[in-house]
Tab-separated table of C-alpha atoms in Angstrom:
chain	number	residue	atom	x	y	z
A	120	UNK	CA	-33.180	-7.002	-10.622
A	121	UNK	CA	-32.138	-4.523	-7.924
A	122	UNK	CA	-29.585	-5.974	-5.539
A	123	UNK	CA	-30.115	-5.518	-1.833
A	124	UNK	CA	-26.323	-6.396	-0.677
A	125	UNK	CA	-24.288	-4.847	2.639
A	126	UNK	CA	-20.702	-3.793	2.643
A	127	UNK	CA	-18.789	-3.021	6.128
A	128	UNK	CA	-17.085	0.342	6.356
A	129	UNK	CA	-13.968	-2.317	7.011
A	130	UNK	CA	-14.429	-3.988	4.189
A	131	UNK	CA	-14.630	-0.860	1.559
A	132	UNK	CA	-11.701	0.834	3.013
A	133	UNK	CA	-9.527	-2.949	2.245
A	134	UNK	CA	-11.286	-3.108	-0.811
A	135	UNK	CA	-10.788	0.469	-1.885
A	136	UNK	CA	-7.361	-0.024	-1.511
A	137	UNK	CA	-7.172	-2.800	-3.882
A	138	UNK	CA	-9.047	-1.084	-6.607
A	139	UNK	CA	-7.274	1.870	-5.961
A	140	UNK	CA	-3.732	0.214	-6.782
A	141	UNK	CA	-5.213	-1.951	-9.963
A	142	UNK	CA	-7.776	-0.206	-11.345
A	143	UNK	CA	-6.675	1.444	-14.965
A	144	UNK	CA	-9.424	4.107	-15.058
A	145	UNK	CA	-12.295	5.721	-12.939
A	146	UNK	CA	-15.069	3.718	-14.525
A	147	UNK	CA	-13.763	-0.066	-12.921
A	148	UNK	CA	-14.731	-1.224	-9.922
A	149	UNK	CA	-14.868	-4.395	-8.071
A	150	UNK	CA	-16.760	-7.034	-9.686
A	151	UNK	CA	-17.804	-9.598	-7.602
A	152	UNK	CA	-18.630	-12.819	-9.531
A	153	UNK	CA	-19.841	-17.053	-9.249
A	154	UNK	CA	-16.647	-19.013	-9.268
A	155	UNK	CA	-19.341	-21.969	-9.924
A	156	UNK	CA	-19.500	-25.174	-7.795
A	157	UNK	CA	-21.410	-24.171	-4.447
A	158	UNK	CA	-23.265	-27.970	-5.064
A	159	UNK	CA	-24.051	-29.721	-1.777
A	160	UNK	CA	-23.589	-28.104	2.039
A	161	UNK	CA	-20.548	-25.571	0.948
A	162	UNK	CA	-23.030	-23.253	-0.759
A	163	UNK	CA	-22.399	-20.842	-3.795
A	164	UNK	CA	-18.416	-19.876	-3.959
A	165	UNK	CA	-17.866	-15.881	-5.448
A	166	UNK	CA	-14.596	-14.365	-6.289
A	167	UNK	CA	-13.212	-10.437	-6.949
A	168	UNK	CA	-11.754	-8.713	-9.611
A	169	UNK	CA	-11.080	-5.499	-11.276
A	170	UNK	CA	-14.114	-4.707	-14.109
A	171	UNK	CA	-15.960	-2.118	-16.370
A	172	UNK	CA	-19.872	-2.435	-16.190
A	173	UNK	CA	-21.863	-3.275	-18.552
A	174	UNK	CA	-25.349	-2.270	-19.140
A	175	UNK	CA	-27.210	-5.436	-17.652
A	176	UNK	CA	-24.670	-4.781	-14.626
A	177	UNK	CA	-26.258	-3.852	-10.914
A	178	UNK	CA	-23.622	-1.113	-9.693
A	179	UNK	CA	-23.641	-0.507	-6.272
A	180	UNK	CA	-21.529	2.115	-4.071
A	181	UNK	CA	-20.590	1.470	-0.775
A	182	UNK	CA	-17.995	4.175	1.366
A	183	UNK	CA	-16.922	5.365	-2.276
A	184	UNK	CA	-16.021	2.016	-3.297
A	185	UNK	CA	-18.086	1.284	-6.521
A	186	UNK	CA	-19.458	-2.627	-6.689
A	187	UNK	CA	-20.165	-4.260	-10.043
A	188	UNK	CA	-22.515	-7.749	-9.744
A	189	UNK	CA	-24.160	-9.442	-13.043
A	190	UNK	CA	-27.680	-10.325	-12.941
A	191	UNK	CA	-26.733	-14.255	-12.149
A	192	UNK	CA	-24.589	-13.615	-9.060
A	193	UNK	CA	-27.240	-10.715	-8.450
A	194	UNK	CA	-29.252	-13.678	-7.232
A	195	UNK	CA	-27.343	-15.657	-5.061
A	196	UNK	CA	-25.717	-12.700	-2.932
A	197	UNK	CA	-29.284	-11.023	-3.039
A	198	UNK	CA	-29.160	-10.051	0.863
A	199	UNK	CA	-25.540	-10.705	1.654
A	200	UNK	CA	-23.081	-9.117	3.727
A	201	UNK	CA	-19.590	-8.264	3.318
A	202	UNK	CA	-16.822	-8.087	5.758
A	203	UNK	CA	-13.626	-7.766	6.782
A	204	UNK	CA	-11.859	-9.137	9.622
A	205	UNK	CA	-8.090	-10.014	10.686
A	206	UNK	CA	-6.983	-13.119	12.897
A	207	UNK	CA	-3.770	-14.024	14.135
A	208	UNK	CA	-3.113	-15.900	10.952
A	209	UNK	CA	-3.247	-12.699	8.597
A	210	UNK	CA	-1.033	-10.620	10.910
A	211	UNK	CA	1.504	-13.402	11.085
A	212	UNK	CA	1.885	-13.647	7.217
């Protein structure tokens, strides 16, 4: 399946940073991933972690940042955005 998925320019550069500081070699990226749950009104839940790809991976690259989905998740962020955004309560941690 080929993923259709957006990534803000914000949201690379925060992410880049991460990877950048935990990633052990070139070839990781940021796999994003179903946490499970998602039943009822709450929808699907995903989570973010450092990864290699495999070969059933989709591998997308968005402002240099390289994005690693499985098949599975492929399907429920198939048309999803990404973002990042800062409210009072982040700056005040």
């Amino acid at each position: 399946m080929s993923l259709t998925l957006t990534v803000t320019k914000d949201a690379a550069e925060r992410l880049g940073m991460i990877v950048a500081q935990q990633a052990e070699s070139e070839e990781q990226g940021l796999r994003i991933f179903s946490r499970g749950g998602g039943c009822g009104c709450s929808g699907p839940s995903f989570a973010m972690g450092i990864d290699k790809a495999s070969d059933v991976d989709n591998v997308l690259s968005f402002h240099g940042v390289r994005f690693i989905v499985d098949p599975d998740t492929a399907t429920s962020l198939e048309g999803a955005s990404i973002d990042y955004t800062e409210d009072d309560l982040m700056r005040k941690g």
